[in-house]
């Protein structure tokens, strides 16, 4: 009997009353639980499954819509997706909040009580991973036919515990309780080959290559829904998991070398075991190298399979698909597409190259030299011998072009080559990404300029048309509507709810800066959020802070260029001032809140965490300063923590050395939630200043040219130390072990690096930073003025929606327009 799909389809409709029924259904028949046995986790699971059903219908419909449109597809390749929790976000984007709440009311269940039961999907390190998550939300909300490809790590970013003031890394077993949002797509499993060698053979005089790999791993896709806001669109995030093909290598097994048989299996499956927790230095690790090829090979095969459903003429490929590379981490895709087109589809080299380089876009997220990936040639020889041949041939053709444009200039050939010859032969992945892409973009105006002028000037001269800027953005759904519902409600009451999908509407709030009642309600909301944060601080750290304290916050990965050190040195300065001058009069309590993980191998970053915690211990227990300053380090910074801290913040610390922070996105989240920024002229801080107005932000410090001059001049940090009494007092106090009585000398490395190098100009900017904070304290005392500025910050953050960013990518780079269901459909 043939399935009658029309009847089947007609069966399932999601009515209000059925939401509650579905919940009960899942609790009972899926969880096998009832009032006597149901745990909170069971209730959460049943709630999530109910919402998932709601999603699946739209997910299926979206696929049909896109297939019918025959639209060009966007493929976003990223090694990281910092998604956070999805339960609330899915309910909000489905617009099911109210319905769900009412439907469950009679069962005495409020879905919000169960959100903490969801494990975060923390498959990323920091900015790059979170940006990818915001981009997915915007692409779905903008009806763009996009798929995100990545890795389904069994362990995401480590959990940070603090022991004796030191960071300790614990595994993040996020899949311990099943990931309700994923659907295994075993039918789309693909093989991924590694190792072996390449045979050459000739067909009517044409040299052909046949890669004979030595081992194969299977890539199994798991799909997660990406729910668009209020548009019935559900896009897909496809994450690949590694599985070894043959259960056991029976040969080995029968020959009794059991261990080999099993080890190959284990070996293979370690590929997607864990996320590399390093967002600083390219690890140079073979496993990371193989992780990158594994997910690229899976994704390109999947993309090719989808393309061949649309066309069999590969010249159509760039018209049907565009692949965006989230940094260089997936850039081996360029060589992989060449391999498939030349070796498997037997296209002539030049035709294949013409197709390939029209199909990619490359986004750079950092200028830190140590973060620019260069993979040893030997890794390629061992694992990807055919790709190495292809890269060498690409390089040969490319350098020929360069030498034509620059006859006799060997230096430029050495500089631009895809191969770095000394000290060790390495492939420069950024160079491959640039020649293989139509577009190379930075993530803020200043960053994109630095790429053109300092990081890749030769490439900019050769391919000026490729270089462009796409200033980052954040999704207003998670970072305002979900994280700060009371402010979102107040805004909607005043200007309607269009702002949720068109953030430029916030501009209409400007006039309310002068509205006394609005300011009062705005302050009340901030205070409510502060109360929540104060409670969380006490639970997580034991430190008791006042609800109406000034919350001064720096939350981000711990890096020397982000200068958490300058922040804590300034706090020590304030502490000394209080102890010495006891000017407590009408001074509000100031809470200096830090949070952030350090890459496990990053010694200095770990010592900075230790210093912050030791300083906190001393200051928080010093009665002499009458609780006027509190220092808090909240462990295990993650997306859900940011969602509580940011709405409660007064002062957002964005104090990186000018020229080092590619963009920053936390800066945008704070300003959108009414915090005022103290920041350097770096990354997107500059564009935030231009949008909110110089008078509504506190900028300080050396700009990029002054830093450059200092770096090229002879910068003497020791001299600054000896000449600046504030710096001297603070450094001497640290060196006197005032904050390390029981561990004398542990902060010597920090003091030493400051006094001898101060690579990130902490001393050079210290006075300006100090004075800027004094100005802030004065301004904060004028609450009316402060609130006005805060409201104007919110009103003028429209530009920093990731919807604006994605619209620019879609128009300028991807050339893809939204796929809207036909009217009445
Ligand atoms: C190879 C190890 C590694 C892994 C990740 C090196 C570098 C990275 C990322 C590129 C680092 C990162 O997250 N960069 C941040 O990207 C954000 C999104 O564009 C920017 O807003 C931040 O300024 C930038 O530091």
Tab-separated table of C-alpha atoms and ligand atoms in Angstrom, residues 80 127-128 131 278-282 288 327 329 365-366 371 373 443 472 561-562 661-665, ligand 1:
chain	number	residue	atom	x	y	z
A	80	UNK	CA	33.246	26.969	15.422
A	127	UNK	CA	34.252	36.020	18.921
A	128	UNK	CA	34.584	34.012	15.695
A	131	UNK	CA	29.620	35.619	15.214
A	278	UNK	CA	42.983	27.860	21.417
A	279	UNK	CA	41.987	31.090	19.701
A	280	UNK	CA	45.406	32.541	19.730
A	281	UNK	CA	48.128	30.530	18.188
A	282	UNK	CA	47.671	28.131	15.375
A	288	UNK	CA	43.524	20.014	14.163
A	327	UNK	CA	38.765	32.574	8.628
A	329	UNK	CA	40.396	27.260	9.132
A	365	UNK	CA	39.150	37.765	11.912
A	366	UNK	CA	42.582	38.508	13.327
A	371	UNK	CA	47.101	33.227	14.695
A	373	UNK	CA	47.686	29.511	9.973
A	443	UNK	CA	35.286	42.628	10.171
A	472	UNK	CA	30.399	42.690	12.355
A	561	UNK	CA	46.065	42.465	23.770
A	562	UNK	CA	42.583	42.790	25.361
A	661	UNK	CA	40.971	43.833	18.213
A	662	UNK	CA	39.683	43.059	14.703
A	663	UNK	CA	36.196	44.210	15.650
A	664	UNK	CA	34.787	42.983	18.938
A	665	UNK	CA	31.102	42.084	19.222
B	1	LIG	C1	44.284	28.882	14.893
B	1	LIG	C2	43.745	29.228	16.239
B	1	LIG	C3	42.741	30.342	16.137
B	1	LIG	C4	41.391	30.057	16.348
B	1	LIG	C5	40.475	31.100	16.266
B	1	LIG	C6	43.172	31.601	15.843
B	1	LIG	C7	42.230	32.658	15.749
B	1	LIG	C8	40.912	32.371	15.966
B	1	LIG	C9	39.857	33.433	15.834
B	1	LIG	C10	39.991	34.125	14.550
B	1	LIG	C11	39.993	34.411	16.891
B	1	LIG	C12	38.718	35.221	17.026
B	1	LIG	O1	37.759	34.769	17.580
B	1	LIG	N1	38.777	36.449	16.514
B	1	LIG	C13	37.739	37.386	16.861
B	1	LIG	O2	36.752	37.353	15.836
B	1	LIG	C14	35.660	38.222	16.158
B	1	LIG	C15	34.590	38.031	15.096
B	1	LIG	O3	34.982	38.622	13.916
B	1	LIG	C16	36.110	39.675	16.292
B	1	LIG	O4	35.022	40.472	16.666
B	1	LIG	C17	37.235	39.794	17.310
B	1	LIG	O5	37.748	41.109	17.305
B	1	LIG	C18	38.341	38.806	16.984
B	1	LIG	O6	39.345	38.792	17.993
